[in-house]
Short mmCIF file of C-alpha atoms and ligand atoms in Angstrom, two decimals:
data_model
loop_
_atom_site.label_atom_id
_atom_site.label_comp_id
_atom_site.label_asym_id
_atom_site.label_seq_id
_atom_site.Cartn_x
_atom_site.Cartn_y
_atom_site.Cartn_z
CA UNK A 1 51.26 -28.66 -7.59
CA UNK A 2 47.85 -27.04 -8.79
CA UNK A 3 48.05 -24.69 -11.27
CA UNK A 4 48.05 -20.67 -9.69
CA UNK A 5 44.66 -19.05 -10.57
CA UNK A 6 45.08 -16.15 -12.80
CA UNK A 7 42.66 -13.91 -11.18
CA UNK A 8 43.48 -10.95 -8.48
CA UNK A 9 41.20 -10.94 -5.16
CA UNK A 10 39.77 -8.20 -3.91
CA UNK A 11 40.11 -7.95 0.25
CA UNK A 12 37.98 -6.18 2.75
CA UNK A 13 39.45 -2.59 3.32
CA UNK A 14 39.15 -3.02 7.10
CA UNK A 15 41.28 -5.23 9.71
CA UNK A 16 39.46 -6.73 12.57
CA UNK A 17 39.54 -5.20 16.24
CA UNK A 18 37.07 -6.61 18.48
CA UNK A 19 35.78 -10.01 18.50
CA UNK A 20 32.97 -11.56 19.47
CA UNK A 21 32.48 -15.29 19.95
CA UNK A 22 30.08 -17.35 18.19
CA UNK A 23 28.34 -20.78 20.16
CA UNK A 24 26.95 -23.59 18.39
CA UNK A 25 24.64 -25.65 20.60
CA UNK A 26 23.84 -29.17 19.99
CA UNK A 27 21.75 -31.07 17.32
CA UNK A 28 19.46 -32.27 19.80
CA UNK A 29 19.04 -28.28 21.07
CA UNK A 30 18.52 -27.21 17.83
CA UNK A 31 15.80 -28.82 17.39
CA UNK A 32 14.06 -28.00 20.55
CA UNK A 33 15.24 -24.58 19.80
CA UNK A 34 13.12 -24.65 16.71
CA UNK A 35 10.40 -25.85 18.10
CA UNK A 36 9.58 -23.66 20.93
CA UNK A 37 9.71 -20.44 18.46
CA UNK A 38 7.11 -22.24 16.59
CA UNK A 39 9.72 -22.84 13.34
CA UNK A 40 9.41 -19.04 13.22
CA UNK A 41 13.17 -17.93 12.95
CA UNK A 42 11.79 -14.92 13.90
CA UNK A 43 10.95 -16.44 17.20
CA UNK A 44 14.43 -17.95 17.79
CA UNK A 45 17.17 -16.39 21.10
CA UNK A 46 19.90 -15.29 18.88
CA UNK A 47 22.12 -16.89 21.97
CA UNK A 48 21.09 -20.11 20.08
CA UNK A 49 21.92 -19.34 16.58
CA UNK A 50 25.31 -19.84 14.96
CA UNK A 51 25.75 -17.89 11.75
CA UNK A 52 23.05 -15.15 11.97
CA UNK A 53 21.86 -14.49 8.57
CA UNK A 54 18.16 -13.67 9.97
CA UNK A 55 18.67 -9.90 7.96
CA UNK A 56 21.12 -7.23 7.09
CA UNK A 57 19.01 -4.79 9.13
CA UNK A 58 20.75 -3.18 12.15
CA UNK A 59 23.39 -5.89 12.14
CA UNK A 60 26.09 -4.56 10.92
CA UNK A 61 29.46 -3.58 12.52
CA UNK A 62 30.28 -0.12 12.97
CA UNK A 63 33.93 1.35 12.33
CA UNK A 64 36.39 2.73 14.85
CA UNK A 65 35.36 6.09 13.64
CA UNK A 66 31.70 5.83 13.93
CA UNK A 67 32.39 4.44 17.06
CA UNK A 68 34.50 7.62 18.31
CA UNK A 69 31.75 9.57 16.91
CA UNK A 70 28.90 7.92 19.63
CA UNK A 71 31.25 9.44 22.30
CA UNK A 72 30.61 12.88 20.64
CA UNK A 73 26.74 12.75 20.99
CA UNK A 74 25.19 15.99 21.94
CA UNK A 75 22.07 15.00 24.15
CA UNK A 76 20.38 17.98 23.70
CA UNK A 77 16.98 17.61 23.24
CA UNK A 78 16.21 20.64 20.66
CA UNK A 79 19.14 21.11 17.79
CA UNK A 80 21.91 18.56 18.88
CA UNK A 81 24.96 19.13 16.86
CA UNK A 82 24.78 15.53 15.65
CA UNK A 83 21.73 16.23 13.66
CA UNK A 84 23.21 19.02 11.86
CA UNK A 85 26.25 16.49 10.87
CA UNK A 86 23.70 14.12 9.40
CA UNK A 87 21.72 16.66 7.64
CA UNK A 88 24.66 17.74 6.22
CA UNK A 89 25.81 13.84 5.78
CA UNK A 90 22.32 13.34 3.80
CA UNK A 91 22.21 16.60 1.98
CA UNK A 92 25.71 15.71 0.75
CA UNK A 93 25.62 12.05 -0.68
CA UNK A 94 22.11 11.91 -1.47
CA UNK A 95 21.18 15.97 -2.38
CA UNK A 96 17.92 15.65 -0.88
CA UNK A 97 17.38 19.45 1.03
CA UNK A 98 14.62 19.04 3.88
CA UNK A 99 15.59 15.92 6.57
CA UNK A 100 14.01 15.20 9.26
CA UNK A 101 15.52 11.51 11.17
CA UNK A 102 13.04 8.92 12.41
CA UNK A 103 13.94 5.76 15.00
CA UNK A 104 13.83 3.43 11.79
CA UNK A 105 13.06 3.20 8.19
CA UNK A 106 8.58 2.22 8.72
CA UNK A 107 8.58 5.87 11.47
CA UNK A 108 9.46 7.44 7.81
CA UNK A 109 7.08 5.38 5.57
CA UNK A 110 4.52 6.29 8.28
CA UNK A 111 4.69 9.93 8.37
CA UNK A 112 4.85 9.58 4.60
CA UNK A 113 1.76 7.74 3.89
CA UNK A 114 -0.38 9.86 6.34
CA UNK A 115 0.99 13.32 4.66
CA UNK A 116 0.49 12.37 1.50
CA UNK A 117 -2.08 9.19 1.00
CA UNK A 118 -5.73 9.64 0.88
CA UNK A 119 -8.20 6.76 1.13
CA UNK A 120 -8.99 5.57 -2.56
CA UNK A 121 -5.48 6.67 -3.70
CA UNK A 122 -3.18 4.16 -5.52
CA UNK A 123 0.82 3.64 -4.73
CA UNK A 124 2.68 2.20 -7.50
CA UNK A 125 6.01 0.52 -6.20
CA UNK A 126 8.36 -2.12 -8.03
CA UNK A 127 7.54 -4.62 -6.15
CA UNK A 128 6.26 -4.58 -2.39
CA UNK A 129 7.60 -4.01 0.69
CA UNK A 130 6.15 -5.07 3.81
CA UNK A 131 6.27 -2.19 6.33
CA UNK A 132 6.11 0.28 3.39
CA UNK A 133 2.87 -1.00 2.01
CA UNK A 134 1.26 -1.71 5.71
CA UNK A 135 1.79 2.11 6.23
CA UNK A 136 0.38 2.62 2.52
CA UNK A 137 -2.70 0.73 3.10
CA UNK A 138 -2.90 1.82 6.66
CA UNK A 139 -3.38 5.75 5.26
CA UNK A 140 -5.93 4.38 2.72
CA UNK A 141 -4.07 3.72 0.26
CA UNK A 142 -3.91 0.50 -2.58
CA UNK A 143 -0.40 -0.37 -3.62
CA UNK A 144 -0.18 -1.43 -7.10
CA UNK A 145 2.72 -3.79 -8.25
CA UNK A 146 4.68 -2.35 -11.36
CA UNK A 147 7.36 -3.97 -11.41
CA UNK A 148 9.31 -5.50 -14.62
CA UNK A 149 7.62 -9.30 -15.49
CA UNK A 150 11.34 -10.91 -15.13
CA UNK A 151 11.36 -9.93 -11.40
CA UNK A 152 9.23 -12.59 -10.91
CA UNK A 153 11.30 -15.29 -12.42
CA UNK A 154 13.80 -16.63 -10.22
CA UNK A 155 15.95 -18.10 -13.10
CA UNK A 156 16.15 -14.96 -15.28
CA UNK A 157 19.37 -13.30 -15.48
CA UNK A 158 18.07 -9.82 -16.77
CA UNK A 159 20.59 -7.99 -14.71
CA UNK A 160 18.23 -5.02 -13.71
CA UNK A 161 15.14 -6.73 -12.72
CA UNK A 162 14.07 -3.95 -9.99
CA UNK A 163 13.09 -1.77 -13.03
CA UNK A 164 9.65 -0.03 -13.28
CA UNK A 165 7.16 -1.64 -15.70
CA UNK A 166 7.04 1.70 -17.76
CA UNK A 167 3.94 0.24 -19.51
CA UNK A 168 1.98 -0.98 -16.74
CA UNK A 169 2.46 2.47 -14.90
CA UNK A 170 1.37 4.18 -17.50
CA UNK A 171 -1.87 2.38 -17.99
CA UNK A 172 -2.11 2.53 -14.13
CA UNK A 173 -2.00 6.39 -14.83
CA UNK A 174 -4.49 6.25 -17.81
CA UNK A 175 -7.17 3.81 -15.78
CA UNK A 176 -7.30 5.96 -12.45
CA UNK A 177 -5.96 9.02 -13.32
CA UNK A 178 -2.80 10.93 -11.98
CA UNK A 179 -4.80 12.70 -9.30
CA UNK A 180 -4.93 9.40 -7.44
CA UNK A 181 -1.59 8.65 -7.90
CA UNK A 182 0.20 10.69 -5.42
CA UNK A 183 3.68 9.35 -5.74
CA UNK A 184 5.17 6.46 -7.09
CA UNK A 185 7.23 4.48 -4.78
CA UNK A 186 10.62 3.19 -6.24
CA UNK A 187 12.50 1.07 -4.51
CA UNK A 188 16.45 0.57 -5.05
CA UNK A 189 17.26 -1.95 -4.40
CA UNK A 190 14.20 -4.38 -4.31
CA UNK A 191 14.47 -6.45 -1.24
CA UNK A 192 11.84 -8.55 -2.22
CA UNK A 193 12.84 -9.54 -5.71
CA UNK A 194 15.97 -10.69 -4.53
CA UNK A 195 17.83 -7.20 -3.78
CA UNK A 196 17.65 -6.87 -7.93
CA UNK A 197 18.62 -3.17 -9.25
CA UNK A 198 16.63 -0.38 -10.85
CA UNK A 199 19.02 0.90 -13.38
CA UNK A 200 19.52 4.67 -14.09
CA UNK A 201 17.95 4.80 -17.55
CA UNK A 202 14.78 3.57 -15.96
CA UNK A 203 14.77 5.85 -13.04
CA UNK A 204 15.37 8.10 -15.91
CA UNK A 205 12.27 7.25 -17.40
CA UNK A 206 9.80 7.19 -14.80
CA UNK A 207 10.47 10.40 -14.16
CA UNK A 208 10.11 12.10 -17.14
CA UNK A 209 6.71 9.98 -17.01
CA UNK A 210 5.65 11.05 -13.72
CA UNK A 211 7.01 14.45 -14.75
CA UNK A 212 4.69 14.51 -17.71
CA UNK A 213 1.24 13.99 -15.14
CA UNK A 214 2.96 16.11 -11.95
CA UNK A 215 3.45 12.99 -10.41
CA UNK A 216 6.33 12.70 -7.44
CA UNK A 217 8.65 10.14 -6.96
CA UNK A 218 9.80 8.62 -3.11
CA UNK A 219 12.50 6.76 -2.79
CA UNK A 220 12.63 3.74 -0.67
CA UNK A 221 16.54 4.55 -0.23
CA UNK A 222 17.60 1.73 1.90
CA UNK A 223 19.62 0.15 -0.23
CA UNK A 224 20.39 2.85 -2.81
CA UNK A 225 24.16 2.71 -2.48
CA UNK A 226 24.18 -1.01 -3.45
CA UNK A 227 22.04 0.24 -5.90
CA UNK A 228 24.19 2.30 -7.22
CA UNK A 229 27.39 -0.26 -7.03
CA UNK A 230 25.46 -2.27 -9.30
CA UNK A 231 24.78 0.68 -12.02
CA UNK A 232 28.81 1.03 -11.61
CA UNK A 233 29.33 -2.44 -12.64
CA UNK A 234 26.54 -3.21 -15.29
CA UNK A 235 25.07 0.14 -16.63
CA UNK A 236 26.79 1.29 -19.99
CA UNK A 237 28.51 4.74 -19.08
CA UNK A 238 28.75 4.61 -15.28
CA UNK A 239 32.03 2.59 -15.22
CA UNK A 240 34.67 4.98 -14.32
CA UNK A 241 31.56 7.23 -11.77
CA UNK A 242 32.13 6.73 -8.47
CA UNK A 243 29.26 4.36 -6.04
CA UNK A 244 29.39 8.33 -4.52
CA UNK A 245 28.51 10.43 -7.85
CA UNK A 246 25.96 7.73 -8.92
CA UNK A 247 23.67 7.46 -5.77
CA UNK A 248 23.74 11.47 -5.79
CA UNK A 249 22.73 11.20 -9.73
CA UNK A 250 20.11 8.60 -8.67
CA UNK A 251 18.61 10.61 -6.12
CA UNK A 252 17.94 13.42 -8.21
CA UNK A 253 15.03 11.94 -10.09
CA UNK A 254 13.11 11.65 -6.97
CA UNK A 255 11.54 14.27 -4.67
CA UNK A 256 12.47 12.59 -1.39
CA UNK A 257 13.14 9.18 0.42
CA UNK A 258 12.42 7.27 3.19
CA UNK A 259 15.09 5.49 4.66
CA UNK A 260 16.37 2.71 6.95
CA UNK A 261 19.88 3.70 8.29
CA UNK A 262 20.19 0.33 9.50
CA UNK A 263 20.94 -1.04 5.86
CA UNK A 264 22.78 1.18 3.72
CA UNK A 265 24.07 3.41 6.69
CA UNK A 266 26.10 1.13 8.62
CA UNK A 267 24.06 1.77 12.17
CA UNK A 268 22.08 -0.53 14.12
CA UNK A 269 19.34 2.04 14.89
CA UNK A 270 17.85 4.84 12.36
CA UNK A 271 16.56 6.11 10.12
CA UNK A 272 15.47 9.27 8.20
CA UNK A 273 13.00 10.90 6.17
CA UNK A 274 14.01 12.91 3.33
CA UNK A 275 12.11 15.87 0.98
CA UNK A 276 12.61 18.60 -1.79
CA UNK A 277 9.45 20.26 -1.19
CA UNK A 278 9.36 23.02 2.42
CA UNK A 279 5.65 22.77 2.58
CA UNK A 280 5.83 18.86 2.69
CA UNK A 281 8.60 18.89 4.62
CA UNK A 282 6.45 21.29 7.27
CA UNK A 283 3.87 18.67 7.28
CA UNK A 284 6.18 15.89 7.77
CA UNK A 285 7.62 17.82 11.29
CA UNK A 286 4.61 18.70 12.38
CA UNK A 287 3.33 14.71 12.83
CA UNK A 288 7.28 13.51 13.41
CA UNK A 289 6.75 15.54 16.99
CA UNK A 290 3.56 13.48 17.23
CA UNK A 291 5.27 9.84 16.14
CA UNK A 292 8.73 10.04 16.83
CA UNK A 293 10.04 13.11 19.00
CA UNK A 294 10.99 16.73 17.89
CA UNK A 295 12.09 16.68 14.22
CA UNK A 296 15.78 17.52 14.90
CA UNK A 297 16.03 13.60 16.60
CA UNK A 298 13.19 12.17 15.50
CA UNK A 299 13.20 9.40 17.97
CA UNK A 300 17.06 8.85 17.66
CA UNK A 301 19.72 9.72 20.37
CA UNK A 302 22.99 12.47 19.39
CA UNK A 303 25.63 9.87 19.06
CA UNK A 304 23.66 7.59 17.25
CA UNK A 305 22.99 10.30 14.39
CA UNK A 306 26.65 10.88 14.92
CA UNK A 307 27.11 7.11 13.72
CA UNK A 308 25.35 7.48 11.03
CA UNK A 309 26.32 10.56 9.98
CA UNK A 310 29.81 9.13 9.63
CA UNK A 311 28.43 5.61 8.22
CA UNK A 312 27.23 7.22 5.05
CA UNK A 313 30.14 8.97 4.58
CA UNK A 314 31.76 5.43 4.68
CA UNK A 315 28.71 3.42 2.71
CA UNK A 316 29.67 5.28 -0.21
CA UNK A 317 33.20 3.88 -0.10
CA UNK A 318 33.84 1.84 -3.65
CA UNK A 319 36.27 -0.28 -1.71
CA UNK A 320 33.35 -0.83 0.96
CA UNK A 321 30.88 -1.83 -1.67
CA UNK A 322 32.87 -4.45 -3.06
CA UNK A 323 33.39 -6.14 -0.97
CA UNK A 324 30.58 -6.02 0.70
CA UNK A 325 28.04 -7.27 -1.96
CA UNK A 326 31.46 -8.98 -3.58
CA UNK A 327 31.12 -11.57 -0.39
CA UNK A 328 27.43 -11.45 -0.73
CA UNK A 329 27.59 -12.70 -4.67
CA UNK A 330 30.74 -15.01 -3.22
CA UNK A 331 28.58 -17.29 -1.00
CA UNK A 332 25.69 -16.98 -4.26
CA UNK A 333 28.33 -18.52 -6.82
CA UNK A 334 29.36 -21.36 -4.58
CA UNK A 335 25.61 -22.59 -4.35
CA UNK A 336 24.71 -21.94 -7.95
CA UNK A 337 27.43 -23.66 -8.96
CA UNK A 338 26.57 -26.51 -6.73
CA UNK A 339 23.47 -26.43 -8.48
CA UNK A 340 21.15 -25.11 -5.90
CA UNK A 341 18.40 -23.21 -6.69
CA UNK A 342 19.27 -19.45 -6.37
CA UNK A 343 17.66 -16.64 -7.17
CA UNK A 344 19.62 -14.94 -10.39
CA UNK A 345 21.83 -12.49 -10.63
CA UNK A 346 22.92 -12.99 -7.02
CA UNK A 347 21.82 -9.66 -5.07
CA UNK A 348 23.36 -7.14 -3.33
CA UNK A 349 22.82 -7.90 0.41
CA UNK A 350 21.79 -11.38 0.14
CA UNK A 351 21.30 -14.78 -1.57
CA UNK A 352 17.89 -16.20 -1.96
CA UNK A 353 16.94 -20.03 -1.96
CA UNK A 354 13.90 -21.09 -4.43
CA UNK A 355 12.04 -23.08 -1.91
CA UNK A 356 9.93 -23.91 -4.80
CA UNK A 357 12.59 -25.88 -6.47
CA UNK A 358 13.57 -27.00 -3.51
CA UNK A 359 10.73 -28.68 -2.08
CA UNK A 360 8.54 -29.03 -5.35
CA UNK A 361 6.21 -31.64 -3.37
CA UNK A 362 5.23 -28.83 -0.85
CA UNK A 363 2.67 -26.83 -1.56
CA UNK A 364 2.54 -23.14 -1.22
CA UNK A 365 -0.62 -23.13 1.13
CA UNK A 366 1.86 -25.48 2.84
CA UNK A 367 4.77 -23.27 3.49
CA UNK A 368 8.12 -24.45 2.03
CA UNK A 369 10.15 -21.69 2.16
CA UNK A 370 9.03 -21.56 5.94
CA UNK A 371 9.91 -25.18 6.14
CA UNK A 372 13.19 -24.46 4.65
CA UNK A 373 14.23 -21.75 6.94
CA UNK A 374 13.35 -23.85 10.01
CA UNK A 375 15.09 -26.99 8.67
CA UNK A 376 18.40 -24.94 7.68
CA UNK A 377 18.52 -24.18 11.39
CA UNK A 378 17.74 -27.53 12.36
CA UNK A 379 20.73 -28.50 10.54
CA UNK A 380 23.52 -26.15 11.10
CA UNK A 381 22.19 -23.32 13.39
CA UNK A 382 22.08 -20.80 10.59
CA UNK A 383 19.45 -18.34 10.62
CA UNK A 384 17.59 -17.36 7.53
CA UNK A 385 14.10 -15.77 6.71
CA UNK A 386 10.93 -16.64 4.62
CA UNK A 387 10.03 -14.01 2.10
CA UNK A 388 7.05 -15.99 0.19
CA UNK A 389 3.49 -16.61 1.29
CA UNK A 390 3.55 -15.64 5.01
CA UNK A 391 5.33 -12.19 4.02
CA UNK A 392 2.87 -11.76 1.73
CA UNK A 393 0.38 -11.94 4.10
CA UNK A 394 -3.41 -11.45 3.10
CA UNK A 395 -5.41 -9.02 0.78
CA UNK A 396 -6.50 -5.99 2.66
CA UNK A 397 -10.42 -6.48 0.98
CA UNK A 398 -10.40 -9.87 0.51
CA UNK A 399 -9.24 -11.64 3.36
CA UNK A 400 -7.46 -13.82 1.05
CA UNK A 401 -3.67 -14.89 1.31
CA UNK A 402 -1.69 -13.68 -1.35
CA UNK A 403 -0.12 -15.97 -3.61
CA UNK A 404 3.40 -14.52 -4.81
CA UNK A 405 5.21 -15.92 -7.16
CA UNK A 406 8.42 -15.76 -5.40
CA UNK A 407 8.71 -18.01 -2.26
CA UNK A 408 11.83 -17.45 -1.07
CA UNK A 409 14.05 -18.01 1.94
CA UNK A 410 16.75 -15.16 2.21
CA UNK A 411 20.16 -15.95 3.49
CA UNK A 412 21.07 -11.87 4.33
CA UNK A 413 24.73 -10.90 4.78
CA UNK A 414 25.56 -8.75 7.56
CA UNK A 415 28.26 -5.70 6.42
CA UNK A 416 31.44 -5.74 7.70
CA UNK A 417 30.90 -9.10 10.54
CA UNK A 418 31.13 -12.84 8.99
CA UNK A 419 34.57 -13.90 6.85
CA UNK A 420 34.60 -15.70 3.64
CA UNK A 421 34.64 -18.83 6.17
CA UNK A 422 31.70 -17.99 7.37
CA UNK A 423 30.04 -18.09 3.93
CA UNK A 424 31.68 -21.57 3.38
CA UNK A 425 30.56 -23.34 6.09
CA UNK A 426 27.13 -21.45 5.05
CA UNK A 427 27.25 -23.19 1.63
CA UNK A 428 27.97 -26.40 2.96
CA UNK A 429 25.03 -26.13 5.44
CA UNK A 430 22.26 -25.31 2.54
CA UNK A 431 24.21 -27.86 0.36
CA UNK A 432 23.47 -30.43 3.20
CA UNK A 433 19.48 -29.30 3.43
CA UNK A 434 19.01 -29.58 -0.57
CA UNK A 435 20.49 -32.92 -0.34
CA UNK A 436 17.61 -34.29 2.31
CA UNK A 437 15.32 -31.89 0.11
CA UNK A 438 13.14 -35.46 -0.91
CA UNK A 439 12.43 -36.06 2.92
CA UNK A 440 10.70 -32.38 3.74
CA UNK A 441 7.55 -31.86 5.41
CA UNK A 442 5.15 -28.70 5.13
CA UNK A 443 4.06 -26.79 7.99
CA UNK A 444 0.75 -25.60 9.48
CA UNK A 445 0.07 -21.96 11.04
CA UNK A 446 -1.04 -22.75 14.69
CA UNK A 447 -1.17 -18.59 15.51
CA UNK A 448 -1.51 -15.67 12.88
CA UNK A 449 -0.89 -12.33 14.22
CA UNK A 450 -2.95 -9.61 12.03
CA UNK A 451 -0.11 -7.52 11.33
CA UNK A 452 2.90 -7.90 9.34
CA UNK A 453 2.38 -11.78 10.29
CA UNK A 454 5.82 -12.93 9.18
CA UNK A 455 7.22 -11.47 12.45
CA UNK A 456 5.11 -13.15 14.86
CA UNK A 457 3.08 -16.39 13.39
CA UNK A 458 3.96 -19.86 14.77
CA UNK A 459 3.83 -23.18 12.76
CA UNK A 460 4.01 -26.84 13.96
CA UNK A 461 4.79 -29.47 11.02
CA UNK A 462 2.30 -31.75 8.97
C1 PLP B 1 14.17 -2.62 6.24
C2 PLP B 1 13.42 -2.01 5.14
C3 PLP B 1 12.43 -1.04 5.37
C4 PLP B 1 11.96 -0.66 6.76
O1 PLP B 1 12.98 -0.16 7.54
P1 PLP B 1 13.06 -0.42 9.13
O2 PLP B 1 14.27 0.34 9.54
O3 PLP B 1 13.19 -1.90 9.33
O4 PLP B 1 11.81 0.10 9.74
C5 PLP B 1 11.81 -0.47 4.27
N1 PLP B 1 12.12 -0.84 3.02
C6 PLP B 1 13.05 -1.78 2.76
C7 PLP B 1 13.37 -2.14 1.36
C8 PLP B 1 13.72 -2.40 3.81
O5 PLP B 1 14.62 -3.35 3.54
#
C-alpha cells in the first residue's frame, strides 16, 4: 500500500451536463494537417485538433444559467433589457459608471485609441498586447514598454511580474512630458508575460503617480478577476477579501477599461468598453454607432449580453477561480517538475513553454517557438500558440522585426471544458516533444500578412 497523501483537493464546483466528443485523427493526418495551414496553428480545422489549447478566448463553457439567460434575449434594437442587466452586471463587480458593450475586446481598444490618442502621443503599458497596441499605433500613437525587468525572465519567480516599472514611467513622464501621455495602459493580467499579476500596491502606485501629472489610467480588464485571485493568494492583507471585493478595489484606481468578455466573462462573444468620465463616455457612443452598432448593443445580440451579464456574476466566484487557474497551475507543476522549461510562477490562464530552452540550436530569426507549436501538434494533436517573434511582429518606423525576449509557445486552458485528464495526457504530449527537442528544425515565413501577422502568416520548414 502507498502511503495516503496528506493534502485535501480542491474539485470543480460544477458537474458536467452536455458532452461533446473529441476525434483524434491519425499520425500520418496530422502531419498533412500541419502542413496545409502552413505550421500556422492558427491555420489548422479545429475538426482536426484533439485537445484545443489554441487560447482561452471565447472557448469557454457557459453554465446552465447563462444558458437560460440566452433564451431571455430582448432583440430590440434600441435599449434591450439585456443591456441594462450587464450595465448593471459591470457597474456592480467592477464600479466602473459609463458602459457601452462592443462585439469583442480590440471594437473597445479601437474606439479607445481614436477618442483619446493623438499622433505623436506615447502609451505606456506593462508589457504589449497585440490588438491593443495595433489600435494604439493605428490612432498615432507609440506604445512604450514599462513593464518590471523580471517580466522578461522566464526563470524568475518574482510572483508579481505584471507590475509597472514605477521608475521607467516616471522618466517616460519627465522625457516627453505628461501632455503626451494620455493614459497609461495597465494590463491585469499580462497575457504576454505569461498571464503574470500586477499586484494592488503597484496599481496603488501608479496611480498616485499618474494622479500627481493628471494622467488617466485604462484598464485592459480581460483578465482582472484572475488578477485579482492571485492578489487573494500572494498579496499581504488580501487573504480573507473576496476574488469579488478585490477586482472592485482594483478597478478603482483606473478611470475605465476595455474588455474582452470572452476571457474573464465566461462568453464566447463580447465585449465592453468601460468609463468614469460622461464627456468621454459621449465620445466613445458617438463612434461605437459608427464601429459597432447603437451603444446600448454595441455589435452584440440581447441574449448574448444576457450571458454575460450572468457570467460575471459567476467569474467572480472564489470557488470558480480556483479551480480554474488551480487546473491551469496543475498541468504547469507536472511539466516543471519534469523539468521542462516553463515560464515561472505558472499563470493564471495558461502555461508557457520556453522555446528558447527548448530548441537552443534554433535561432530566433528562425522561429522556434513556431516550430514548437507545429511539432506539438504533429505529435499529439494538441493545439498551442506562438507568442515570440511572429507576435511581435515588426517596428511601425523601422520595418524591422522585433526581437522580444520572450519566445514563447502558450498552452491556454479553456474555463470550465477539459478534466485534469486532459491536462495529463497534455503533459505527456510536451514531455514527448522536449524529449526529440535535439532533432528540431526552424521554419521559414513563405507569406506575411501586414497586420497582426501571427494570425495569418504561413511557414514551410528549413
Ligand atoms: C484577447 C485580449 C484582447 C482582445 O480581445 P478580443 O476579444 O480578442 O478582441 C485584449 N487584451 C488582452 C490581454 C487579451 O487577452
Amino acid at each position: 500500500m502507498k502511503p495516503r497523501p496528506t493534502k485535501r483537493s480542491w474539485a470543480e464546483p460544477w458537474k458536467v451536463k452536455m458532452v461533446e466528443p473529441l476525434r483524434m485523427i491519425s499520425a500520418d493526418e496530422r502531419r498533412r494537417a500541419i502542413a496545409a495551414a502552413g505550421y500556422n496553428t492558427f491555420l489548422l480545422r479545429s475538426e482536426d485538433v484533439y485537445i484545443d489549447l489554441l487560447t482561452d478566448s471565447g472557448t469557454s463553457a457557459m453554465s446552465d444559467q447563462q444558458w437560460a439567460g440566452m433564451m431571455l434575449g430582448d432583440e430590440a434594437y434600441a435599449g434591450s433589457r439585456n443591456f441594462y442587466n450587464l450595465e448593471a452586471a459591470i457597474q456592480k463587480y467592477y464600479g466602473y459608471r459609463y458602459i457601452t458593450p462592443t462585439h469583442q475586446g480590440r471594437g473597445a481598444e479601437n474606439i479607445l485609441s481614436q477618442i483619446c490618442i493623438k499622433p505623436g502621443d506615447y502609451v505606456p503599458g506593462n508589457m504589449y498586447f497585440t490588438t491593443t497596441r495595433h489600435h494604439q499605433e493605428a490612432a498615432g500613437g507609440t506604445f512604450v514598454d514599462v513593464v518590471i525587468p523580471e517580466a522578461h525572465d522566464p526563470a524568475n519567480e518574482f510572483p508579481f511580474k505584471g507590475n509597472v516599472d514605477l521608475e521607467a514611467l516616471a522618466a517616460l513622464i519627465a522625457r516627453v512630458g505628461a501632455a503626451k501621455i494620455p493614459y497609461v495602459c495597465v494590463a491585469a493580467t499580462v497575457n504576454m508575460a505569461g498571464g503574470q499579476p500586477i499586484s494592488m500596491a503597484n496599481m496603488q502606485a501608479v496611480r498616485a503617480l499618474t494622479r500627481a501629472h493628471g494622467i488617466r489610467i485604462f484598464l485592459d480588464a480581460t483578465r482582472a478577476v484572475e488578477n485579482a485571485w492571485f492578489i487573494q493568494q500572494l498579496e499581504p492583507g488580501y487573504r480573507d477579501r473576496s476574488v469579488a471585493s478585490i477586482l472592485l478595489e482594483f478597478c478603482s484606481y483606473s478611470d475605465g477599461c476595455t474588455m474582452s468578455g470572452k476571457k474573464d466573462a465566461l462568453v464566447n462573444i463580447g465585449g465592453w468598453l468601460a468609463l468614469n468620465d460622461k464627456d468621454l463616455y459621449d465620445e466613445a457612443s458617438a463612434l461605437v454607432v459608427v464601429y459597432e452598432g447603437l451603444h446600448t448593443y454595441g455589435g452584440m445580440a440581447g441574449r448574448d449580453m444576457e450571458a454575460m451579464a450572468r457570467g460575471i456574476a459567476e467569474s467572480v466566484s472564489d470557488d470558480h477561480m480556483t479551480a480554474r487557474i488551480g487546473q491551469v497551475q496543475y498541468l504547469g507543476e507536472m511539466l516543471h517538475d519534469w523539468g521542462v522549461p516553463v515560464v515561472r510562477p505558472i499563470g493564471g490562464h495558461a502555461v508557457y513553454l520556453d522555446a528558447r530552452a527548448f530548441y537552443p540550436h534554433i535561432p530566433q530569426d528562425q522561429f522556434p517557438a513556431q516550430a514548437l507549436a507545429a511539432n506539438l501538434y504533429e505529435e499529439s494533436g494538441v493545439r498551442a500558440m506562438e507568442r515570440g517573434i511572429v507576435s511581435a511582429g515588426r517596428d511601425k518606423l523601422t520595418g524591422e522585426n522585433h526581437h522580444p525576449k520572450l519566445e514563447l509557445v502558450r498552452l491556454t486552458i479553456p474555463r470550465r471544458v477539459y478534466t485534469q485528464a486532459h491536462m495529463d495526457v497534455t503533459a505527456e504530449s510536451v514531455a514527448a516533444v522536449w524529449d526529440a527537442r535535439a532533432s528540431a528544425r526552424g521554419l521559414r515565413m513563405t507569406y506575411e500578412p501586414r497586420h497582426l501577422r501571427f494570425f495569418q502568416a504561413r511557414f514551410e520548414p528549413i
